[in-house]
């Protein structure tokens, strides 16, 4: 019987290991041939750059090259200018690292590598030059050459030799996510669907997380080797349409709950028909027929319109949007399958949204991470300068690198600790290679044969997600120890000194991170929730139009980010009560009310404005940690807004406002029935008391 420890090596794992080793050996050979002082930097870089998907390797390589050059330029500019003051020079280098790290954390696309590399590259080049600034140009040029050789070798090998393209993997994930969305849609439309619960919430969070991961994967698509790279705009448009399915389907579930037992028979028949259509009954003109039936069943808004009619109209409008989105996704998937380079005119605007409007960004945590990196560098540099330690520059380099590598995590300490442990475990192996293997071989082919057993085996474990962290830490511990030494200083004393510096640098990064940067999953989850609440509050007070798509994409990203953190946070009373998907629905309805209010000229506009002000005050309270239910006065404001909107002359803006108002009422007060306006406040008090 096979055990996990005896798991056979898969073809993909073996292929990745061989390609990564080949790229590393090619980089090492070129660096040796050029007579570079530390050729193992090229080997280490090749392993850092290597990845299973060629498109991701290529996309990151472009920004790594630019970032390396920028970091070198910064070192060449700062070191001569501050050569007479080591204290100021190390502080300036630390500030450069901190600023670059801050900028990189504000960009969750491959561009972030540019700034991260610019940050710690200045450490790799600048810190060794603090004690000998006259060699800065030669040192900088050599480091850039070594790093660029590693980047280029890894990029070429992974792009040419059996490339593993991003495109097919992305399309497979896209199809699977679309099937999940269709299944959830059918469950929502079914009258026998499961009641709201933990499983349903987890399903929503999984869908949001999958869509966010797809969006990140798609950033590599323009650099891919497959034909799918020409379909980048269509893939992004399909992702944008799928993003709307989460709040839309959740809203339909809620409206069906509210109207359960009160739906007209024709609407029930429509739901069954729509269920069959989503399930694949795609007869000619099916979408148009469903749209026509929805339009026929939609109630007209009049002076006597109540919450039940408004909620039914809201449901039917959501069903119309559901048909549109599913049809758009089918059309776009067929478009991608056919390999067409242009989009249908009605879908083209979806591709013009900027990526910075898509992802949640946390400037506060980015700033704090930059400060932690600066503090760690300052501590180790102060010790280095005060003691005159000959290998202190290596410790400063490692502190800069490890403060940057793990800064995107809520708690970087476990990752840094893992690398510290496996760096210590790698010391005997590194000593064996440096003191036994390297002096024994007088030709490059023999050196390759000596390195192959260790690095090919570690490469297999790097390719496995379950062991990737440990294997990469051990691999980089060995090659990192070798790369810290010039070819002419391969003695035991130099080896021991450089490894002590490496351990001290990683330990300093770990200590500073634990003291002032590590935060728990629950803390991060609350911060994400408060960010959403603050944005909703800002939307209620917005004086200009709210761009379509910006808020919903950021909130969807937050839902995906929350899912993993809520799982790690454990039972937390305030987190259990939070519902980011419901917050997303609130924000969408607030945005619709804001857009419609600007086009309303009658007496309804002031009532809508007052309501938005009260909702904004509630969410500002939530974001300020004053948790609680919406204030009781919000409900009479909603009743007044509905009455005045119903009396407005018929227009598309008025109907949109009524639909959004009904959705906002359900999102804020999900337990209320369709009470008459005069009894709504009493119903609210009873529901809060209960």
Coordinates of N, CA, C and O in Angstrom, one line a residue, residues 182-342:
X182 N -23.7 28.5 -12.2 CA -25.0 28.0 -12.8 C -25.7 27.1 -11.8 O -26.9 27.2 -11.7
X183 N -24.9 26.3 -11.1 CA -25.5 25.4 -10.2 C -26.2 26.2 -9.0 O -27.3 25.9 -8.6
X184 N -25.4 27.2 -8.5 CA -26.0 28.0 -7.4 C -27.2 28.8 -7.9 O -28.2 28.9 -7.2
X185 N -27.2 29.2 -9.1 CA -28.3 30.0 -9.7 C -29.5 29.1 -9.7 O -30.6 29.5 -9.3
X186 N -29.4 27.8 -10.2 CA -30.5 26.9 -10.2 C -31.0 26.6 -8.8 O -32.2 26.4 -8.6
X187 N -30.1 26.5 -7.8 CA -30.6 26.2 -6.5 C -31.4 27.4 -5.9 O -32.3 27.2 -5.2
X188 N -30.9 28.6 -6.3 CA -31.7 29.8 -5.9 C -33.0 29.9 -6.5 O -34.0 30.3 -5.9
X189 N -33.2 29.5 -7.8 CA -34.5 29.5 -8.5 C -35.4 28.4 -8.0 O -36.6 28.5 -8.2
X190 N -34.8 27.3 -7.5 CA -35.7 26.2 -7.0 C -36.4 26.5 -5.8 O -35.9 27.1 -4.8
X191 N -37.7 26.2 -5.7 CA -38.5 26.4 -4.5 C -38.1 25.5 -3.4 O -38.4 25.8 -2.2
X192 N -37.4 24.4 -3.7 CA -37.0 23.5 -2.6 C -35.5 23.7 -2.2 O -34.9 22.8 -1.7
X193 N -34.9 24.9 -2.5 CA -33.5 25.1 -2.3 C -33.3 25.0 -0.7 O -34.2 25.2 0.1
X194 N -32.0 24.8 -0.4 CA -31.6 24.7 1.0 C -31.7 26.0 1.7 O -31.5 27.1 1.1
X195 N -32.1 26.1 3.0 CA -32.2 27.4 3.6 C -30.9 28.0 3.8 O -29.8 27.3 3.7
X196 N -30.9 29.3 4.1 CA -29.7 30.0 4.3 C -28.9 29.4 5.5 O -29.5 29.1 6.5
X197 N -27.6 29.2 5.4 CA -26.8 28.6 6.4 C -25.4 28.7 6.1 O -24.9 29.4 5.2
X198 N -24.6 28.0 7.0 CA -23.1 28.1 6.8 C -22.7 27.6 5.5 O -21.8 28.1 4.8
X199 N -23.3 26.5 5.0 CA -22.9 25.9 3.7 C -23.1 26.9 2.6 O -22.3 27.0 1.7
X200 N -24.3 27.6 2.7 CA -24.6 28.5 1.6 C -23.6 29.7 1.6 O -23.1 30.1 0.6
X201 N -23.2 30.1 2.8 CA -22.3 31.2 2.9 C -20.9 30.8 2.4 O -20.2 31.6 1.8
X202 N -20.5 29.6 2.7 CA -19.2 29.1 2.2 C -19.2 29.0 0.7 O -18.2 29.3 0.1
X203 N -20.4 28.6 0.1 CA -20.5 28.5 -1.3 C -20.3 29.9 -2.0 O -19.6 30.1 -3.0
X204 N -20.9 30.9 -1.3 CA -20.7 32.3 -1.8 C -19.3 32.7 -1.8 O -18.7 33.3 -2.7
X205 N -18.6 32.5 -0.6 CA -17.3 32.9 -0.4 C -16.3 32.2 -1.4 O -15.4 32.8 -1.9
X206 N -16.6 30.9 -1.7 CA -15.8 30.1 -2.6 C -15.9 30.7 -4.0 O -14.9 30.9 -4.7
X207 N -17.1 31.1 -4.4 CA -17.3 31.7 -5.7 C -16.6 33.0 -5.8 O -15.9 33.3 -6.8
X208 N -16.7 33.8 -4.8 CA -16.0 35.1 -4.8 C -14.5 34.9 -4.9 O -13.7 35.6 -5.6
X209 N -14.0 33.9 -4.1 CA -12.5 33.7 -4.1 C -12.1 33.1 -5.5 O -11.0 33.5 -6.0
X210 N -12.9 32.3 -6.1 CA -12.5 31.7 -7.4 C -12.4 32.9 -8.4 O -11.5 32.9 -9.3
X211 N -13.4 33.8 -8.4 CA -13.4 34.9 -9.4 C -12.2 35.8 -9.2 O -11.6 36.2 -10.2
X212 N -11.8 36.0 -7.9 CA -10.6 36.9 -7.7 C -9.4 36.2 -8.1 O -8.5 36.8 -8.7
X213 N -9.3 34.9 -7.9 CA -8.1 34.1 -8.3 C -8.0 34.1 -9.9 O -6.9 34.2 -10.4
X214 N -9.2 34.0 -10.5 CA -9.2 34.0 -12.0 C -8.7 35.4 -12.5 O -8.0 35.5 -13.5
X215 N -9.1 36.4 -11.8 CA -8.7 37.8 -12.2 C -7.2 37.9 -12.1 O -6.5 38.6 -12.9
X216 N -6.6 37.4 -11.0 CA -5.1 37.5 -10.8 C -4.4 36.6 -11.9 O -3.4 37.1 -12.5
X217 N -5.0 35.4 -12.2 CA -4.4 34.6 -13.3 C -4.4 35.3 -14.6 O -3.5 35.2 -15.4
X218 N -5.5 36.0 -14.9 CA -5.7 36.7 -16.2 C -4.7 37.8 -16.4 O -4.4 38.2 -17.5
X219 N -4.1 38.3 -15.3 CA -3.1 39.4 -15.5 C -1.8 38.8 -16.2 O -1.0 39.6 -16.8
X220 N -1.6 37.5 -16.2 CA -0.5 36.9 -16.8 C -0.8 36.6 -18.3 O 0.1 36.2 -19.1
X221 N -2.0 36.6 -18.7 CA -2.5 36.1 -20.0 C -1.8 36.8 -21.2 O -1.4 36.2 -22.1
X222 N -1.6 38.2 -21.1 CA -0.9 38.8 -22.3 C 0.5 38.3 -22.6 O 1.0 38.5 -23.7
X223 N 1.1 37.7 -21.6 CA 2.5 37.2 -21.7 C 2.5 35.7 -22.0 O 3.6 35.1 -22.0
X224 N 1.4 35.1 -22.2 CA 1.3 33.6 -22.3 C 1.8 33.2 -23.7 O 1.9 33.9 -24.6
X225 N 2.0 31.8 -23.8 CA 2.5 31.2 -25.0 C 1.4 30.6 -25.8 O 1.6 30.2 -26.9
X226 N 0.2 30.5 -25.3 CA -0.9 29.9 -26.0 C -1.7 31.0 -26.8 O -1.6 32.2 -26.6
X227 N -2.6 30.5 -27.7 CA -3.4 31.4 -28.5 C -4.4 32.1 -27.6 O -5.0 33.1 -28.1
X228 N -4.7 31.7 -26.4 CA -5.7 32.3 -25.5 C -5.2 33.8 -25.2 O -6.1 34.6 -24.8
X229 N -3.9 34.1 -25.4 CA -3.5 35.4 -25.0 C -4.2 36.5 -25.9 O -4.3 37.6 -25.5
X230 N -4.6 36.1 -27.1 CA -5.3 37.0 -28.0 C -6.7 37.3 -27.5 O -7.4 38.2 -28.0
X231 N -7.2 36.4 -26.5 CA -8.6 36.5 -26.0 C -8.6 37.2 -24.7 O -9.6 37.1 -23.9
X232 N -7.5 38.0 -24.3 CA -7.5 38.6 -23.0 C -8.7 39.5 -22.7 O -9.3 39.4 -21.6
X233 N -9.1 40.3 -23.6 CA -10.2 41.2 -23.4 C -11.5 40.4 -23.2 O -12.3 40.8 -22.3
X234 N -11.7 39.4 -23.9 CA -12.9 38.6 -23.8 C -12.9 37.9 -22.4 O -14.0 37.8 -21.8
X235 N -11.8 37.4 -22.0 CA -11.7 36.7 -20.7 C -12.0 37.6 -19.6 O -12.7 37.3 -18.7
X236 N -11.4 38.8 -19.7 CA -11.7 39.8 -18.6 C -13.2 40.2 -18.6 O -13.8 40.4 -17.6
X237 N -13.8 40.4 -19.8 CA -15.2 40.7 -19.9 C -16.0 39.6 -19.3 O -17.0 39.9 -18.5
X238 N -15.7 38.4 -19.5 CA -16.4 37.3 -18.9 C -16.3 37.3 -17.4 O -17.3 37.0 -16.7
X239 N -15.1 37.5 -16.9 CA -14.9 37.6 -15.5 C -15.8 38.7 -14.8 O -16.4 38.6 -13.8
X240 N -15.8 39.9 -15.5 CA -16.6 41.0 -15.0 C -18.1 40.6 -14.9 O -18.8 41.0 -14.0
X241 N -18.6 39.9 -16.0 CA -20.0 39.5 -15.9 C -20.3 38.5 -14.8 O -21.3 38.6 -14.1
X242 N -19.3 37.6 -14.7 CA -19.5 36.6 -13.6 C -19.5 37.2 -12.2 O -20.1 36.7 -11.3
X243 N -18.7 38.3 -12.1 CA -18.6 38.9 -10.8 C -20.0 39.4 -10.3 O -20.3 39.4 -9.1
X244 N -20.9 39.8 -11.2 CA -22.2 40.3 -10.9 C -23.1 39.2 -10.4 O -24.2 39.4 -9.8
X245 N -22.8 37.9 -10.7 CA -23.7 36.8 -10.4 C -23.8 36.6 -8.9 O -24.8 36.2 -8.4
X246 N -22.7 36.9 -8.1 CA -22.7 36.7 -6.7 C -23.8 37.6 -6.0 O -24.7 37.0 -5.4
X247 N -23.7 38.9 -6.1 CA -24.7 39.7 -5.4 C -26.1 39.5 -6.1 O -27.1 39.6 -5.4
X248 N -26.1 39.3 -7.4 CA -27.4 39.1 -8.1 C -28.2 37.9 -7.6 O -29.3 38.0 -7.2
X249 N -27.5 36.8 -7.5 CA -28.1 35.5 -7.1 C -28.5 35.6 -5.6 O -29.5 35.1 -5.2
X250 N -27.6 36.2 -4.8 CA -27.9 36.3 -3.4 C -29.2 37.2 -3.2 O -30.0 36.9 -2.4
X251 N -29.3 38.3 -4.1 CA -30.5 39.1 -4.0 C -31.8 38.3 -4.4 O -32.8 38.5 -3.8
X252 N -31.6 37.5 -5.5 CA -32.8 36.7 -5.9 C -33.2 35.7 -4.8 O -34.4 35.6 -4.5
X253 N -32.3 35.1 -4.1 CA -32.6 34.2 -3.0 C -33.4 35.0 -2.0 O -34.4 34.5 -1.4
X254 N -32.9 36.2 -1.6 CA -33.6 36.9 -0.6 C -35.0 37.3 -1.0 O -35.9 37.2 -0.2
X255 N -35.2 37.8 -2.2 CA -36.5 38.2 -2.7 C -37.5 37.0 -2.7 O -38.7 37.1 -2.4
X256 N -37.0 35.8 -3.1 CA -37.9 34.7 -3.1 C -38.2 34.3 -1.7 O -39.4 33.8 -1.4
X257 N -37.3 34.4 -0.7 CA -37.7 34.2 0.7 C -38.7 35.2 1.1 O -39.7 34.8 1.8
X258 N -38.6 36.4 0.7 CA -39.5 37.4 1.2 C -40.9 37.2 0.6 O -41.9 37.4 1.2
X259 N -41.0 36.7 -0.6 CA -42.3 36.5 -1.3 C -42.7 35.1 -1.3 O -43.7 34.7 -2.0
X260 N -42.1 34.2 -0.5 CA -42.5 32.8 -0.5 C -44.0 32.7 -0.1 O -44.4 33.3 0.9
X261 N -44.7 31.9 -0.9 CA -46.2 31.8 -0.6 C -47.0 32.9 -1.2 O -48.2 32.8 -1.1
X262 N -46.4 33.9 -1.7 CA -47.2 35.1 -2.2 C -46.9 35.3 -3.7 O -47.3 36.3 -4.3
X263 N -46.1 34.4 -4.4 CA -45.8 34.6 -5.8 C -47.0 34.3 -6.7 O -47.6 33.3 -6.5
X264 N -47.3 35.1 -7.6 CA -48.3 34.8 -8.6 C -47.9 33.5 -9.4 O -46.7 33.2 -9.5
X265 N -48.8 32.7 -9.8 CA -48.6 31.4 -10.5 C -47.7 31.6 -11.7 O -46.9 30.8 -12.0
X266 N -48.0 32.7 -12.4 CA -47.2 33.0 -13.6 C -45.7 33.2 -13.3 O -44.8 32.8 -14.1
X267 N -45.4 33.9 -12.2 CA -44.0 34.1 -11.8 C -43.4 32.8 -11.4 O -42.2 32.5 -11.8
X268 N -44.1 31.9 -10.8 CA -43.6 30.6 -10.4 C -43.3 29.8 -11.7 O -42.2 29.1 -11.8
X269 N -44.1 29.9 -12.7 CA -43.9 29.2 -14.0 C -42.6 29.8 -14.7 O -41.8 29.1 -15.3
X270 N -42.5 31.1 -14.5 CA -41.3 31.8 -15.1 C -40.0 31.2 -14.5 O -39.0 31.0 -15.1
X271 N -40.1 31.1 -13.1 CA -38.9 30.6 -12.4 C -38.5 29.2 -12.9 O -37.3 28.9 -13.1
X272 N -39.5 28.3 -13.1 CA -39.2 27.0 -13.6 C -38.7 27.0 -15.0 O -37.7 26.3 -15.3
X273 N -39.2 27.9 -15.8 CA -38.7 28.0 -17.2 C -37.2 28.5 -17.2 O -36.4 28.1 -18.0
X274 N -37.0 29.5 -16.3 CA -35.6 30.1 -16.3 C -34.7 29.0 -15.7 O -33.5 29.0 -16.2
X275 N -35.1 28.2 -14.8 CA -34.3 27.2 -14.2 C -33.8 26.2 -15.3 O -32.7 25.8 -15.4
X276 N -34.8 25.8 -16.2 CA -34.4 24.9 -17.3 C -33.5 25.6 -18.3 O -32.5 25.0 -18.8
X277 N -33.7 26.9 -18.5 CA -32.8 27.6 -19.5 C -31.4 27.7 -18.9 O -30.4 27.5 -19.7
X278 N -31.2 28.0 -17.7 CA -29.9 28.1 -17.1 C -29.2 26.7 -17.1 O -28.0 26.6 -17.3
X279 N -30.0 25.7 -16.9 CA -29.5 24.3 -16.9 C -29.0 23.8 -18.3 O -28.5 22.7 -18.4
X280 N -29.2 24.6 -19.3 CA -28.7 24.1 -20.6 C -29.8 24.0 -21.7 O -29.5 23.6 -22.8
X281 N -31.1 24.3 -21.4 CA -32.1 24.2 -22.4 C -32.1 25.5 -23.2 O -32.9 26.4 -23.0
X282 N -31.1 25.5 -24.1 CA -30.8 26.8 -24.8 C -31.4 26.8 -26.2 O -30.7 26.8 -27.2
X283 N -32.7 26.7 -26.2 CA -33.3 26.7 -27.6 C -33.2 28.1 -28.2 O -32.9 29.1 -27.5
X284 N -33.4 28.2 -29.5 CA -33.2 29.4 -30.3 C -34.2 30.5 -29.7 O -35.4 30.2 -29.6
X285 N -33.7 31.6 -29.4 CA -34.5 32.7 -28.9 C -35.0 32.6 -27.5 O -35.9 33.3 -27.0
X286 N -34.4 31.6 -26.7 CA -34.8 31.4 -25.3 C -34.6 32.6 -24.4 O -35.5 33.0 -23.7
X287 N -33.5 33.3 -24.6 CA -33.2 34.5 -23.7 C -34.2 35.6 -24.1 O -34.8 36.2 -23.1
X288 N -34.5 35.8 -25.4 CA -35.4 36.9 -25.7 C -36.8 36.5 -25.2 O -37.6 37.4 -24.8
X289 N -37.2 35.3 -25.3 CA -38.5 34.9 -24.8 C -38.7 35.1 -23.3 O -39.7 35.6 -22.8
X290 N -37.6 34.8 -22.6 CA -37.6 35.0 -21.1 C -37.7 36.5 -20.8 O -38.4 36.9 -19.9
X291 N -36.9 37.3 -21.5 CA -37.0 38.8 -21.3 C -38.4 39.3 -21.5 O -38.9 40.2 -20.8
X292 N -39.0 38.9 -22.6 CA -40.4 39.3 -22.9 C -41.3 38.9 -21.8 O -42.2 39.7 -21.4
X293 N -41.2 37.7 -21.3 CA -42.1 37.3 -20.3 C -41.9 38.0 -19.0 O -42.9 38.4 -18.3
X294 N -40.6 38.4 -18.7 CA -40.4 39.2 -17.5 C -41.0 40.5 -17.6 O -41.6 41.1 -16.6
X295 N -40.8 41.1 -18.8 CA -41.4 42.5 -19.0 C -42.9 42.5 -18.9 O -43.5 43.4 -18.3
X296 N -43.5 41.4 -19.3 CA -45.0 41.3 -19.3 C -45.5 41.2 -17.8 O -46.5 41.7 -17.4
X297 N -44.7 40.4 -17.0 CA -45.2 40.2 -15.6 C -44.8 41.3 -14.6 O -45.3 41.3 -13.5
X298 N -43.9 42.2 -15.1 CA -43.4 43.3 -14.2 C -44.6 44.2 -13.8 O -45.2 44.8 -14.7
X299 N -44.8 44.4 -12.5 CA -45.9 45.3 -12.1 C -45.6 46.8 -12.4 O -44.4 47.2 -12.3
X300 N -46.6 47.6 -12.7 CA -46.4 49.0 -12.9 C -46.3 49.7 -11.6 O -47.1 49.4 -10.7
X301 N -45.5 50.8 -11.5 CA -45.4 51.6 -10.3 C -46.5 52.6 -10.3 O -46.7 53.3 -11.3
X302 N -47.3 52.7 -9.3 CA -48.4 53.7 -9.2 C -48.4 54.3 -7.8 O -47.6 54.0 -6.9
X303 N -49.3 55.2 -7.6 CA -49.4 55.9 -6.3 C -49.7 55.0 -5.1 O -49.3 55.3 -4.0
X304 N -50.3 53.8 -5.4 CA -50.7 52.9 -4.3 C -49.7 51.8 -4.2 O -49.9 50.8 -3.5
X305 N -48.5 51.9 -4.8 CA -47.5 50.8 -4.8 C -47.0 50.7 -3.4 O -46.6 51.7 -2.7
X306 N -47.0 49.4 -2.9 CA -46.4 49.1 -1.6 C -45.1 48.3 -1.7 O -44.6 48.1 -2.8
X307 N -44.7 47.9 -0.5 CA -43.4 47.1 -0.5 C -43.5 45.8 -1.2 O -42.5 45.3 -1.8
X308 N -44.6 45.2 -1.2 CA -44.8 43.9 -1.8 C -44.6 44.0 -3.3 O -43.9 43.3 -4.0
X309 N -45.3 45.0 -3.9 CA -45.2 45.2 -5.4 C -43.8 45.7 -5.7 O -43.2 45.2 -6.8
X310 N -43.2 46.5 -4.9 CA -41.8 47.0 -5.2 C -40.8 45.8 -5.1 O -39.9 45.7 -5.9
X311 N -41.0 44.9 -4.1 CA -40.1 43.8 -4.0 C -40.3 42.8 -5.2 O -39.3 42.2 -5.7
X312 N -41.6 42.6 -5.7 CA -41.8 41.8 -6.8 C -41.1 42.4 -8.1 O -40.5 41.7 -8.9
X313 N -41.2 43.7 -8.2 CA -40.6 44.4 -9.3 C -39.1 44.2 -9.2 O -38.4 44.0 -10.2
X314 N -38.6 44.3 -8.0 CA -37.1 44.1 -7.8 C -36.7 42.7 -8.2 O -35.7 42.5 -8.9
X315 N -37.5 41.7 -7.8 CA -37.2 40.3 -8.2 C -37.2 40.1 -9.7 O -36.2 39.5 -10.2
X316 N -38.2 40.6 -10.4 CA -38.3 40.4 -11.8 C -37.1 41.2 -12.5 O -36.6 40.7 -13.5
X317 N -36.8 42.4 -12.0 CA -35.6 43.1 -12.6 C -34.3 42.3 -12.4 O -33.5 42.2 -13.3
X318 N -34.2 41.7 -11.2 CA -33.0 40.9 -11.0 C -33.0 39.6 -11.9 O -31.9 39.2 -12.4
X319 N -34.2 39.1 -12.2 CA -34.2 37.9 -13.1 C -33.9 38.3 -14.5 O -33.2 37.6 -15.2
X320 N -34.3 39.5 -14.9 CA -33.9 40.0 -16.2 C -32.4 40.2 -16.3 O -31.7 39.8 -17.3
X321 N -31.8 40.7 -15.3 CA -30.3 40.8 -15.2 C -29.6 39.5 -15.3 O -28.6 39.3 -15.9
X322 N -30.3 38.5 -14.6 CA -29.7 37.2 -14.5 C -29.7 36.6 -15.9 O -28.7 35.9 -16.4
X323 N -30.7 36.7 -16.7 CA -30.8 36.3 -18.1 C -29.7 36.9 -18.9 O -29.0 36.3 -19.7
X324 N -29.6 38.3 -18.8 CA -28.6 39.0 -19.5 C -27.1 38.5 -19.2 O -26.3 38.3 -20.2
X325 N -26.8 38.3 -18.0 CA -25.5 37.9 -17.6 C -25.2 36.5 -18.1 O -24.1 36.3 -18.6
X326 N -26.1 35.6 -17.8 CA -25.8 34.2 -18.3 C -25.7 34.2 -19.8 O -24.8 33.4 -20.4
X327 N -26.5 34.9 -20.5 CA -26.4 35.0 -22.0 C -25.1 35.6 -22.4 O -24.4 35.1 -23.4
X328 N -24.7 36.7 -21.7 CA -23.4 37.3 -22.0 C -22.2 36.3 -21.8 O -21.3 36.2 -22.6
X329 N -22.3 35.6 -20.7 CA -21.2 34.6 -20.4 C -21.2 33.5 -21.5 O -20.1 33.1 -21.9
X330 N -22.3 33.1 -21.9 CA -22.3 32.0 -23.0 C -21.8 32.6 -24.3 O -21.0 31.9 -25.0
X331 N -22.2 33.8 -24.6 CA -21.7 34.4 -25.9 C -20.2 34.7 -25.8 O -19.4 34.4 -26.8
X332 N -19.7 35.1 -24.7 CA -18.2 35.4 -24.5 C -17.4 34.1 -24.5 O -16.4 34.0 -25.1
X333 N -18.0 33.0 -23.9 CA -17.3 31.7 -23.9 C -17.2 31.2 -25.4 O -16.2 30.6 -25.8
X334 N -18.3 31.3 -26.1 CA -18.3 30.9 -27.5 C -17.3 31.8 -28.3 O -16.6 31.3 -29.2
X335 N -17.2 33.0 -28.0 CA -16.3 34.0 -28.6 C -14.9 33.5 -28.4 O -14.1 33.5 -29.3
X336 N -14.6 33.2 -27.2 CA -13.2 32.7 -26.9 C -12.9 31.4 -27.6 O -11.8 31.2 -28.1
X337 N -13.9 30.5 -27.6 CA -13.7 29.2 -28.2 C -13.5 29.3 -29.7 O -12.7 28.6 -30.3
X338 N -14.1 30.3 -30.4 CA -13.9 30.5 -31.8 C -12.7 31.3 -32.1 O -12.3 31.4 -33.3
X339 N -12.0 31.9 -31.1 CA -10.8 32.6 -31.3 C -10.9 33.9 -32.0 O -10.0 34.4 -32.7
X340 N -12.0 34.6 -31.8 CA -12.2 35.9 -32.4 C -11.5 37.0 -31.6 O -11.5 36.9 -30.4
X341 N -10.9 37.9 -32.3 CA -10.1 39.0 -31.6 C -10.9 40.2 -31.2 O -10.4 41.0 -30.4
X342 N -12.1 40.4 -31.7 CA -12.9 41.6 -31.4 C -14.1 41.1 -30.6 O -14.7 40.0 -30.8

